[in-house]
PDB file of N, CA and C in Angstrom:
ATOM      1  N   MET A 955      28.440  47.526-118.874  1.00  0.00           N
ATOM      2  CA  MET A 955      27.469  47.637-117.814  1.00  0.00           C
ATOM      3  C   MET A 955      27.936  46.802-116.619  1.00  0.00           C
ATOM      4  N   THR A 956      27.836  47.370-115.432  1.00  0.00           N
ATOM      5  CA  THR A 956      28.241  46.693-114.208  1.00  0.00           C
ATOM      6  C   THR A 956      27.150  45.751-113.752  1.00  0.00           C
ATOM      7  N   LYS A 957      27.573  44.546-113.422  1.00  0.00           N
ATOM      8  CA  LYS A 957      26.637  43.554-112.896  1.00  0.00           C
ATOM      9  C   LYS A 957      26.546  43.704-111.393  1.00  0.00           C
ATOM     10  N   THR A 958      25.344  43.744-110.872  1.00  0.00           N
ATOM     11  CA  THR A 958      25.155  43.829-109.434  1.00  0.00           C
ATOM     12  C   THR A 958      24.231  42.714-108.971  1.00  0.00           C
ATOM     13  N   THR A 959      24.318  42.442-107.709  1.00  0.00           N
ATOM     14  CA  THR A 959      23.402  41.469-107.115  1.00  0.00           C
ATOM     15  C   THR A 959      22.637  42.165-106.010  1.00  0.00           C
ATOM     16  N   ARG A 960      21.469  41.679-105.737  1.00  0.00           N
ATOM     17  CA  ARG A 960      20.626  42.254-104.700  1.00  0.00           C
ATOM     18  C   ARG A 960      21.196  41.885-103.326  1.00  0.00           C
ATOM     19  N   PHE A 961      21.334  42.885-102.455  1.00  0.00           N
ATOM     20  CA  PHE A 961      21.843  42.658-101.104  1.00  0.00           C
ATOM     21  C   PHE A 961      20.720  42.110-100.234  1.00  0.00           C
ATOM     22  N   ASP A 962      21.007  41.062 -99.499  1.00  0.00           N
ATOM     23  CA  ASP A 962      20.054  40.498 -98.552  1.00  0.00           C
ATOM     24  C   ASP A 962      20.812  40.203 -97.263  1.00  0.00           C
ATOM     25  N   ALA A 963      20.507  40.978 -96.223  1.00  0.00           N
ATOM     26  CA  ALA A 963      21.201  40.825 -94.938  1.00  0.00           C
ATOM     27  C   ALA A 963      21.041  39.418 -94.379  1.00  0.00           C
ATOM     28  N   ALA A 964      19.940  38.741 -94.710  1.00  0.00           N
ATOM     29  CA  ALA A 964      19.720  37.376 -94.210  1.00  0.00           C
ATOM     30  C   ALA A 964      20.832  36.438 -94.665  1.00  0.00           C
ATOM     31  N   ASP A 965      21.461  36.741 -95.804  1.00  0.00           N
ATOM     32  CA  ASP A 965      22.559  35.908 -96.297  1.00  0.00           C
ATOM     33  C   ASP A 965      23.765  35.935 -95.361  1.00  0.00           C
ATOM     34  N   TYR A 966      23.896  37.000 -94.564  1.00  0.00           N
ATOM     35  CA  TYR A 966      25.038  37.154 -93.681  1.00  0.00           C
ATOM     36  C   TYR A 966      24.747  36.659 -92.258  1.00  0.00           C
ATOM     37  N   LEU A 967      23.505  36.319 -92.014  1.00  0.00           N
ATOM     38  CA  LEU A 967      23.130  35.757 -90.714  1.00  0.00           C
ATOM     39  C   LEU A 967      23.132  34.242 -90.840  1.00  0.00           C
ATOM     40  N   ASP A 968      24.300  33.712 -91.160  1.00  0.00           N
ATOM     41  CA  ASP A 968      24.427  32.304 -91.529  1.00  0.00           C
ATOM     42  C   ASP A 968      24.834  31.385 -90.385  1.00  0.00           C
ATOM     43  N   THR A 969      24.973  31.943 -89.186  1.00  0.00           N
ATOM     44  CA  THR A 969      25.253  31.093 -88.023  1.00  0.00           C
ATOM     45  C   THR A 969      24.302  31.495 -86.892  1.00  0.00           C
ATOM     46  N   GLU A 970      24.057  30.560 -86.010  1.00  0.00           N
ATOM     47  CA  GLU A 970      23.196  30.855 -84.868  1.00  0.00           C
ATOM     48  C   GLU A 970      23.788  31.979 -84.025  1.00  0.00           C
ATOM     49  N   GLU A 971      25.102  31.992 -83.883  1.00  0.00           N
ATOM     50  CA  GLU A 971      25.769  33.030 -83.092  1.00  0.00           C
ATOM     51  C   GLU A 971      25.493  34.424 -83.671  1.00  0.00           C
ATOM     52  N   ARG A 972      25.596  34.581 -84.980  1.00  0.00           N
ATOM     53  CA  ARG A 972      25.325  35.866 -85.623  1.00  0.00           C
ATOM     54  C   ARG A 972      23.848  36.245 -85.487  1.00  0.00           C
ATOM     55  N   GLN A 973      22.988  35.262 -85.625  1.00  0.00           N
ATOM     56  CA  GLN A 973      21.552  35.518 -85.523  1.00  0.00           C
ATOM     57  C   GLN A 973      21.190  36.000 -84.128  1.00  0.00           C
ATOM     58  N   VAL A 974      21.691  35.326 -83.110  1.00  0.00           N
ATOM     59  CA  VAL A 974      21.405  35.693 -81.725  1.00  0.00           C
ATOM     60  C   VAL A 974      21.968  37.078 -81.429  1.00  0.00           C
ATOM     61  N   ALA A 975      23.179  37.362 -81.884  1.00  0.00           N
ATOM     62  CA  ALA A 975      23.793  38.668 -81.648  1.00  0.00           C
ATOM     63  C   ALA A 975      22.977  39.773 -82.318  1.00  0.00           C
ATOM     64  N   TYR A 976      22.459  39.504 -83.498  1.00  0.00           N
ATOM     65  CA  TYR A 976      21.676  40.515 -84.223  1.00  0.00           C
ATOM     66  C   TYR A 976      20.363  40.797 -83.503  1.00  0.00           C
ATOM     67  N   ILE A 977      19.679  39.756 -83.067  1.00  0.00           N
ATOM     68  CA  ILE A 977      18.421  39.953 -82.345  1.00  0.00           C
ATOM     69  C   ILE A 977      18.695  40.635 -81.003  1.00  0.00           C
ATOM     70  N   ALA A 978      19.767  40.268 -80.325  1.00  0.00           N
ATOM     71  CA  ALA A 978      20.118  40.904 -79.051  1.00  0.00           C
ATOM     72  C   ALA A 978      20.375  42.398 -79.248  1.00  0.00           C
ATOM     73  N   ALA A 979      21.074  42.750 -80.313  1.00  0.00           N
ATOM     74  CA  ALA A 979      21.333  44.170 -80.604  1.00  0.00           C
ATOM     75  C   ALA A 979      20.027  44.909 -80.873  1.00  0.00           C
ATOM     76  N   ALA A 980      19.116  44.263 -81.573  1.00  0.00           N
ATOM     77  CA  ALA A 980      17.818  44.882 -81.847  1.00  0.00           C
ATOM     78  C   ALA A 980      17.051  45.112 -80.553  1.00  0.00           C
ATOM     79  N   LEU A 981      17.029  44.113 -79.685  1.00  0.00           N
ATOM     80  CA  LEU A 981      16.321  44.239 -78.414  1.00  0.00           C
ATOM     81  C   LEU A 981      16.933  45.344 -77.555  1.00  0.00           C
ATOM     82  N   GLU A 982      18.254  45.414 -77.523  1.00  0.00           N
ATOM     83  CA  GLU A 982      18.932  46.424 -76.715  1.00  0.00           C
ATOM     84  C   GLU A 982      18.685  47.830 -77.238  1.00  0.00           C
ATOM     85  N   SER A 983      18.385  47.968 -78.528  1.00  0.00           N
ATOM     86  CA  SER A 983      18.135  49.291 -79.101  1.00  0.00           C
ATOM     87  C   SER A 983      16.834  49.889 -78.584  1.00  0.00           C
ATOM     88  N   GLY A 984      15.883  49.025 -78.194  1.00  0.00           N
ATOM     89  CA  GLY A 984      14.586  49.510 -77.752  1.00  0.00           C
ATOM     90  C   GLY A 984      13.680  49.932 -78.889  1.00  0.00           C
ATOM     91  N   ASP A 985      14.095  49.714 -80.116  1.00  0.00           N
ATOM     92  CA  ASP A 985      13.332  50.106 -81.300  1.00  0.00           C
ATOM     93  C   ASP A 985      12.486  48.926 -81.772  1.00  0.00           C
ATOM     94  N   ALA A 986      11.167  49.032 -81.611  1.00  0.00           N
ATOM     95  CA  ALA A 986      10.262  47.931 -81.947  1.00  0.00           C
ATOM     96  C   ALA A 986      10.356  47.544 -83.424  1.00  0.00           C
ATOM     97  N   ASP A 987      10.535  48.512 -84.309  1.00  0.00           N
ATOM     98  CA  ASP A 987      10.653  48.199 -85.736  1.00  0.00           C
ATOM     99  C   ASP A 987      11.929  47.410 -86.021  1.00  0.00           C
ATOM    100  N   PHE A 988      13.014  47.777 -85.340  1.00  0.00           N
ATOM    101  CA  PHE A 988      14.279  47.061 -85.500  1.00  0.00           C
ATOM    102  C   PHE A 988      14.126  45.620 -85.013  1.00  0.00           C
ATOM    103  N   VAL A 989      13.440  45.432 -83.885  1.00  0.00           N
ATOM    104  CA  VAL A 989      13.222  44.081 -83.361  1.00  0.00           C
ATOM    105  C   VAL A 989      12.405  43.265 -84.350  1.00  0.00           C
ATOM    106  N   ARG A 990      11.326  43.837 -84.861  1.00  0.00           N
ATOM    107  CA  ARG A 990      10.486  43.140 -85.842  1.00  0.00           C
ATOM    108  C   ARG A 990      11.309  42.753 -87.074  1.00  0.00           C
ATOM    109  N   ASP A 991      12.099  43.705 -87.578  1.00  0.00           N
ATOM    110  CA  ASP A 991      12.918  43.440 -88.759  1.00  0.00           C
ATOM    111  C   ASP A 991      13.979  42.378 -88.489  1.00  0.00           C
ATOM    112  N   ALA A 992      14.599  42.421 -87.304  1.00  0.00           N
ATOM    113  CA  ALA A 992      15.627  41.434 -86.946  1.00  0.00           C
ATOM    114  C   ALA A 992      15.019  40.036 -86.887  1.00  0.00           C
ATOM    115  N   LEU A 993      13.851  39.908 -86.261  1.00  0.00           N
ATOM    116  CA  LEU A 993      13.177  38.609 -86.222  1.00  0.00           C
ATOM    117  C   LEU A 993      12.856  38.133 -87.631  1.00  0.00           C
ATOM    118  N   GLY A 994      12.432  39.042 -88.485  1.00  0.00           N
ATOM    119  CA  GLY A 994      12.123  38.685 -89.871  1.00  0.00           C
ATOM    120  C   GLY A 994      13.344  38.217 -90.644  1.00  0.00           C
ATOM    121  N   LEU A 995      14.457  38.910 -90.470  1.00  0.00           N
ATOM    122  CA  LEU A 995      15.688  38.510 -91.164  1.00  0.00           C
ATOM    123  C   LEU A 995      16.169  37.135 -90.701  1.00  0.00           C
ATOM    124  N   VAL A 996      16.127  36.926 -89.406  1.00  0.00           N
ATOM    125  CA  VAL A 996      16.568  35.626 -88.884  1.00  0.00           C
ATOM    126  C   VAL A 996      15.611  34.527 -89.320  1.00  0.00           C
ATOM    127  N   ALA A 997      14.324  34.805 -89.326  1.00  0.00           N
ATOM    128  CA  ALA A 997      13.347  33.811 -89.796  1.00  0.00           C
ATOM    129  C   ALA A 997      13.597  33.480 -91.262  1.00  0.00           C
ATOM    130  N   ARG A 998      13.899  34.494 -92.074  1.00  0.00           N
ATOM    131  CA  ARG A 998      14.208  34.219 -93.494  1.00  0.00           C
ATOM    132  C   ARG A 998      15.498  33.433 -93.627  1.00  0.00           C
ATOM    133  N   ALA A 999      16.488  33.759 -92.801  1.00  0.00           N
ATOM    134  CA  ALA A 999      17.761  33.036 -92.855  1.00  0.00           C
ATOM    135  C   ALA A 999      17.575  31.558 -92.514  1.00  0.00           C
ATOM    136  N   ARG A1000      16.644  31.256 -91.603  1.00  0.00           N
ATOM    137  CA  ARG A1000      16.406  29.870 -91.183  1.00  0.00           C
ATOM    138  C   ARG A1000      15.347  29.171 -92.027  1.00  0.00           C
ATOM    139  N   GLY A1001      14.550  29.952 -92.753  1.00  0.00           N
ATOM    140  CA  GLY A1001      13.490  29.377 -93.574  1.00  0.00           C
ATOM    141  C   GLY A1001      12.121  29.736 -93.014  1.00  0.00           C
ATOM    142  N   MET A1002      11.433  30.631 -93.686  1.00  0.00           N
ATOM    143  CA  MET A1002      10.151  31.137 -93.192  1.00  0.00           C
ATOM    144  C   MET A1002       9.117  30.029 -93.006  1.00  0.00           C
ATOM    145  N   ALA A1003       9.064  29.100 -93.935  1.00  0.00           N
ATOM    146  CA  ALA A1003       8.039  28.050 -93.856  1.00  0.00           C
ATOM    147  C   ALA A1003       8.202  27.228 -92.579  1.00  0.00           C
ATOM    148  N   GLY A1004       9.426  26.849 -92.262  1.00  0.00           N
ATOM    149  CA  GLY A1004       9.679  26.051 -91.059  1.00  0.00           C
ATOM    150  C   GLY A1004       9.400  26.829 -89.784  1.00  0.00           C
ATOM    151  N   ILE A1005       9.779  28.106 -89.754  1.00  0.00           N
ATOM    152  CA  ILE A1005       9.533  28.936 -88.575  1.00  0.00           C
ATOM    153  C   ILE A1005       8.036  29.151 -88.403  1.00  0.00           C
ATOM    154  N   ALA A1006       7.341  29.389 -89.501  1.00  0.00           N
ATOM    155  CA  ALA A1006       5.886  29.577 -89.430  1.00  0.00           C
ATOM    156  C   ALA A1006       5.220  28.335 -88.851  1.00  0.00           C
ATOM    157  N   LYS A1007       5.635  27.177 -89.320  1.00  0.00           N
ATOM    158  CA  LYS A1007       5.049  25.925 -88.826  1.00  0.00           C
ATOM    159  C   LYS A1007       5.305  25.756 -87.332  1.00  0.00           C
ATOM    160  N   LYS A1008       6.548  25.988 -86.897  1.00  0.00           N
ATOM    161  CA  LYS A1008       6.891  25.853 -85.481  1.00  0.00           C
ATOM    162  C   LYS A1008       6.144  26.863 -84.613  1.00  0.00           C
ATOM    163  N   ALA A1009       5.860  28.038 -85.185  1.00  0.00           N
ATOM    164  CA  ALA A1009       5.164  29.089 -84.443  1.00  0.00           C
ATOM    165  C   ALA A1009       3.651  28.917 -84.477  1.00  0.00           C
ATOM    166  N   GLY A1010       3.175  27.955 -85.265  1.00  0.00           N
ATOM    167  CA  GLY A1010       1.739  27.739 -85.373  1.00  0.00           C
ATOM    168  C   GLY A1010       1.047  28.793 -86.212  1.00  0.00           C
ATOM    169  N   LEU A1011       1.780  29.356 -87.168  1.00  0.00           N
ATOM    170  CA  LEU A1011       1.240  30.378 -88.068  1.00  0.00           C
ATOM    171  C   LEU A1011       1.337  29.882 -89.498  1.00  0.00           C
ATOM    172  N   ASN A1012       0.519  30.450 -90.381  1.00  0.00           N
ATOM    173  CA  ASN A1012       0.765  30.134 -91.784  1.00  0.00           C
ATOM    174  C   ASN A1012       1.832  31.103 -92.291  1.00  0.00           C
ATOM    175  N   ARG A1013       2.473  30.719 -93.370  1.00  0.00           N
ATOM    176  CA  ARG A1013       3.604  31.493 -93.876  1.00  0.00           C
ATOM    177  C   ARG A1013       3.218  32.930 -94.208  1.00  0.00           C
ATOM    178  N   GLU A1014       2.046  33.109 -94.786  1.00  0.00           N
ATOM    179  CA  GLU A1014       1.592  34.448 -95.168  1.00  0.00           C
ATOM    180  C   GLU A1014       1.426  35.338 -93.930  1.00  0.00           C
ATOM    181  N   SER A1015       0.882  34.767 -92.854  1.00  0.00           N
ATOM    182  CA  SER A1015       0.710  35.534 -91.615  1.00  0.00           C
ATOM    183  C   SER A1015       2.059  35.932 -91.022  1.00  0.00           C
ATOM    184  N   LEU A1016       3.033  35.038 -91.118  1.00  0.00           N
ATOM    185  CA  LEU A1016       4.366  35.345 -90.607  1.00  0.00           C
ATOM    186  C   LEU A1016       4.993  36.473 -91.417  1.00  0.00           C
ATOM    187  N   TYR A1017       4.894  36.397 -92.741  1.00  0.00           N
ATOM    188  CA  TYR A1017       5.420  37.472 -93.593  1.00  0.00           C
ATOM    189  C   TYR A1017       4.735  38.791 -93.261  1.00  0.00           C
ATOM    190  N   LYS A1018       3.422  38.766 -93.065  1.00  0.00           N
ATOM    191  CA  LYS A1018       2.679  39.991 -92.767  1.00  0.00           C
ATOM    192  C   LYS A1018       3.101  40.563 -91.415  1.00  0.00           C
ATOM    193  N   ALA A1019       3.204  39.715 -90.396  1.00  0.00           N
ATOM    194  CA  ALA A1019       3.577  40.170 -89.057  1.00  0.00           C
ATOM    195  C   ALA A1019       4.974  40.775 -89.024  1.00  0.00           C
ATOM    196  N   LEU A1020       5.901  40.198 -89.793  1.00  0.00           N
ATOM    197  CA  LEU A1020       7.288  40.646 -89.755  1.00  0.00           C
ATOM    198  C   LEU A1020       7.655  41.554 -90.920  1.00  0.00           C
ATOM    199  N   GLY A1021       6.669  41.903 -91.733  1.00  0.00           N
ATOM    200  CA  GLY A1021       6.903  42.792 -92.864  1.00  0.00           C
ATOM    201  C   GLY A1021       7.116  44.230 -92.440  1.00  0.00           C
ATOM    202  N   GLU A1022       7.450  45.063 -93.384  1.00  0.00           N
ATOM    203  CA  GLU A1022       7.787  46.468 -93.127  1.00  0.00           C
ATOM    204  C   GLU A1022       6.689  47.220 -92.381  1.00  0.00           C
ATOM    205  N   THR A1023       5.438  46.904 -92.659  1.00  0.00           N
ATOM    206  CA  THR A1023       4.335  47.584 -91.983  1.00  0.00           C
ATOM    207  C   THR A1023       3.697  46.713 -90.905  1.00  0.00           C
ATOM    208  N   GLY A1024       4.301  45.583 -90.618  1.00  0.00           N
ATOM    209  CA  GLY A1024       3.763  44.674 -89.616  1.00  0.00           C
ATOM    210  C   GLY A1024       3.847  45.254 -88.212  1.00  0.00           C
ATOM    211  N   ASN A1025       2.891  44.883 -87.402  1.00  0.00           N
ATOM    212  CA  ASN A1025       2.865  45.288 -86.000  1.00  0.00           C
ATOM    213  C   ASN A1025       2.360  44.093 -85.198  1.00  0.00           C
ATOM    214  N   PRO A1026       3.212  43.056 -85.078  1.00  0.00           N
ATOM    215  CA  PRO A1026       2.748  41.818 -84.443  1.00  0.00           C
ATOM    216  C   PRO A1026       2.411  42.008 -82.970  1.00  0.00           C
ATOM    217  N   GLU A1027       1.406  41.291 -82.519  1.00  0.00           N
ATOM    218  CA  GLU A1027       1.071  41.285 -81.103  1.00  0.00           C
ATOM    219  C   GLU A1027       2.210  40.625 -80.344  1.00  0.00           C
ATOM    220  N   PHE A1028       2.303  40.944 -79.055  1.00  0.00           N
ATOM    221  CA  PHE A1028       3.391  40.392 -78.253  1.00  0.00           C
ATOM    222  C   PHE A1028       3.334  38.866 -78.219  1.00  0.00           C
ATOM    223  N   GLY A1029       2.130  38.312 -78.170  1.00  0.00           N
ATOM    224  CA  GLY A1029       1.990  36.855 -78.175  1.00  0.00           C
ATOM    225  C   GLY A1029       2.564  36.240 -79.436  1.00  0.00           C
ATOM    226  N   THR A1030       2.380  36.913 -80.559  1.00  0.00           N
ATOM    227  CA  THR A1030       2.933  36.435 -81.832  1.00  0.00           C
ATOM    228  C   THR A1030       4.453  36.512 -81.797  1.00  0.00           C
ATOM    229  N   VAL A1031       4.975  37.601 -81.269  1.00  0.00           N
ATOM    230  CA  VAL A1031       6.433  37.752 -81.151  1.00  0.00           C
ATOM    231  C   VAL A1031       6.998  36.613 -80.305  1.00  0.00           C
ATOM    232  N   MET A1032       6.344  36.312 -79.191  1.00  0.00           N
ATOM    233  CA  MET A1032       6.826  35.235 -78.318  1.00  0.00           C
ATOM    234  C   MET A1032       6.784  33.887 -79.030  1.00  0.00           C
ATOM    235  N   ARG A1033       5.760  33.638 -79.827  1.00  0.00           N
ATOM    236  CA  ARG A1033       5.681  32.381 -80.580  1.00  0.00           C
ATOM    237  C   ARG A1033       6.823  32.295 -81.596  1.00  0.00           C
ATOM    238  N   ILE A1034       7.149  33.416 -82.219  1.00  0.00           N
ATOM    239  CA  ILE A1034       8.242  33.444 -83.201  1.00  0.00           C
ATOM    240  C   ILE A1034       9.576  33.233 -82.494  1.00  0.00           C
ATOM    241  N   VAL A1035       9.772  33.916 -81.374  1.00  0.00           N
ATOM    242  CA  VAL A1035      11.013  33.757 -80.592  1.00  0.00           C
ATOM    243  C   VAL A1035      11.178  32.292 -80.192  1.00  0.00           C
ATOM    244  N   HIS A1036      10.100  31.681 -79.702  1.00  0.00           N
ATOM    245  CA  HIS A1036      10.152  30.266 -79.304  1.00  0.00           C
ATOM    246  C   HIS A1036      10.458  29.376 -80.515  1.00  0.00           C
ATOM    247  N   ALA A1037       9.825  29.671 -81.655  1.00  0.00           N
ATOM    248  CA  ALA A1037      10.065  28.877 -82.866  1.00  0.00           C
ATOM    249  C   ALA A1037      11.515  28.988 -83.331  1.00  0.00           C
ATOM    250  N   LEU A1038      12.142  30.120 -83.044  1.00  0.00           N
ATOM    251  CA  LEU A1038      13.562  30.297 -83.391  1.00  0.00           C
ATOM    252  C   LEU A1038      14.475  29.619 -82.380  1.00  0.00           C
ATOM    253  N   GLY A1039      13.892  29.064 -81.322  1.00  0.00           N
ATOM    254  CA  GLY A1039      14.693  28.381 -80.306  1.00  0.00           C
ATOM    255  C   GLY A1039      15.373  29.353 -79.364  1.00  0.00           C
ATOM    256  N   LEU A1040      14.771  30.523 -79.184  1.00  0.00           N
ATOM    257  CA  LEU A1040      15.353  31.551 -78.336  1.00  0.00           C
ATOM    258  C   LEU A1040      14.472  31.812 -77.126  1.00  0.00           C
ATOM    259  N   THR A1041      15.022  32.512 -76.155  1.00  0.00           N
ATOM    260  CA  THR A1041      14.258  32.992 -75.013  1.00  0.00           C
ATOM    261  C   THR A1041      14.570  34.471 -74.848  1.00  0.00           C
ATOM    262  N   LEU A1042      13.692  35.159 -74.176  1.00  0.00           N
ATOM    263  CA  LEU A1042      13.942  36.556 -73.841  1.00  0.00           C
ATOM    264  C   LEU A1042      14.269  36.625 -72.359  1.00  0.00           C
ATOM    265  N   SER A1043      15.128  37.547 -71.997  1.00  0.00           N
ATOM    266  CA  SER A1043      15.435  37.749 -70.588  1.00  0.00           C
ATOM    267  C   SER A1043      15.594  39.247 -70.369  1.00  0.00           C
ATOM    268  N   ALA A1044      15.578  39.638 -69.112  1.00  0.00           N
ATOM    269  CA  ALA A1044      15.697  41.053 -68.774  1.00  0.00           C
ATOM    270  C   ALA A1044      16.877  41.261 -67.839  1.00  0.00           C
ATOM    271  N   ARG A1045      17.439  42.453 -67.926  1.00  0.00           N
ATOM    272  CA  ARG A1045      18.486  42.864 -67.008  1.00  0.00           C
ATOM    273  C   ARG A1045      18.363  44.363 -66.835  1.00  0.00           C
ATOM    274  N   SER A1046      18.927  44.872 -65.815  1.00  0.00           N
ATOM    275  CA  SER A1046      18.851  46.296 -65.532  1.00  0.00           C
ATOM    276  C   SER A1046      19.502  47.084 -66.652  1.00  0.00           C
ATOM    277  N   ALA A1047      18.850  48.148 -67.073  1.00  0.00           N
ATOM    278  CA  ALA A1047      19.429  49.009 -68.108  1.00  0.00           C
ATOM    279  C   ALA A1047      20.699  49.671 -67.603  1.00  0.00           C
ATOM    280  N   ALA A1048      20.841  49.788 -66.311  1.00  0.00           N
ATOM    281  CA  ALA A1048      22.022  50.402 -65.712  1.00  0.00           C
ATOM    282  C   ALA A1048      23.159  49.419 -65.537  1.00  0.00           C
ATOM    283  N   SER A1049      22.954  48.157 -65.900  1.00  0.00           N
ATOM    284  CA  SER A1049      23.982  47.142 -65.644  1.00  0.00           C
ATOM    285  C   SER A1049      25.258  47.370 -66.438  1.00  0.00           C
ATOM    286  N   GLY A1050      25.208  48.152 -67.483  1.00  0.00           N
ATOM    287  CA  GLY A1050      26.402  48.438 -68.261  1.00  0.00           C
ATOM    288  C   GLY A1050      27.234  49.560 -67.672  1.00  0.00           C
ATOM    289  N   ARG A1051      26.701  50.246 -66.676  1.00  0.00           N
ATOM    290  CA  ARG A1051      27.414  51.357 -66.056  1.00  0.00           C
ATOM    291  C   ARG A1051      28.404  50.857 -65.008  1.00  0.00           C
ATOM    292  N   THR A1052      29.438  51.654 -64.798  1.00  0.00           N
ATOM    293  CA  THR A1052      30.411  51.339 -63.754  1.00  0.00           C
ATOM    294  C   THR A1052      29.795  51.692 -62.411  1.00  0.00           C
ATOM    295  N   PRO A1053      29.821  50.777 -61.457  1.00  0.00           N
ATOM    296  CA  PRO A1053      29.224  51.078 -60.160  1.00  0.00           C
ATOM    297  C   PRO A1053      29.962  52.213 -59.458  1.00  0.00           C
ATOM    298  N   LYS A1054      29.207  53.014 -58.706  1.00  0.00           N
ATOM    299  CA  LYS A1054      29.814  54.111 -57.948  1.00  0.00           C
ATOM    300  C   LYS A1054      30.603  53.520 -56.780  1.00  0.00           C
ATOM    301  N   PRO A1055      31.731  54.114 -56.457  1.00  0.00           N
ATOM    302  CA  PRO A1055      32.486  53.622 -55.303  1.00  0.00           C
ATOM    303  C   PRO A1055      31.674  53.826 -54.018  1.00  0.00           C
ATOM    304  N   ARG A1056      31.752  52.881 -53.121  1.00  0.00           N
ATOM    305  CA  ARG A1056      31.036  52.966 -51.853  1.00  0.00           C
ATOM    306  C   ARG A1056      31.887  53.735 -50.851  1.00  0.00           C
ATOM    307  N   ARG A1057      31.182  54.532 -50.079  1.00  0.00           N
ATOM    308  CA  ARG A1057      31.870  55.280 -49.005  1.00  0.00           C
ATOM    309  C   ARG A1057      32.143  54.346 -47.844  1.00  0.00           C
ATOM    310  N   VAL A1058      33.299  54.447 -47.319  1.00  0.00           N
ATOM    311  CA  VAL A1058      33.675  53.646 -46.160  1.00  0.00           C
ATOM    312  C   VAL A1058      33.516  54.524 -44.929  1.00  0.00           C
ATOM    313  N   ALA A1059      32.833  54.027 -43.903  1.00  0.00           N
ATOM    314  CA  ALA A1059      32.595  54.829 -42.692  1.00  0.00           C
ATOM    315  C   ALA A1059      33.758  54.811 -41.755  1.00  0.00           C
TER     316      ALA A1059
END
């Protein structure tokens, strides 16, 4: 019989750089479920109890908000982002495009 272990993506988010990159990718996707899941994975990687305390939530509420069926309010998301030591910023969605050449008169 083959021995297997349960896969947990949080085990691979073992550095702040990886965690930030994962959350950034989730935000760039525009998929709210992906963002919720990414925040949950990073919170688990850092320790749910500590993140819950920093966010001013109890652990059960944090698990519920970031769970598969969770739909956290934006204020809750911001508290979690702050507890993770992160900030959100915005940039133009077109910023990744190559600028059009300007016509010279």
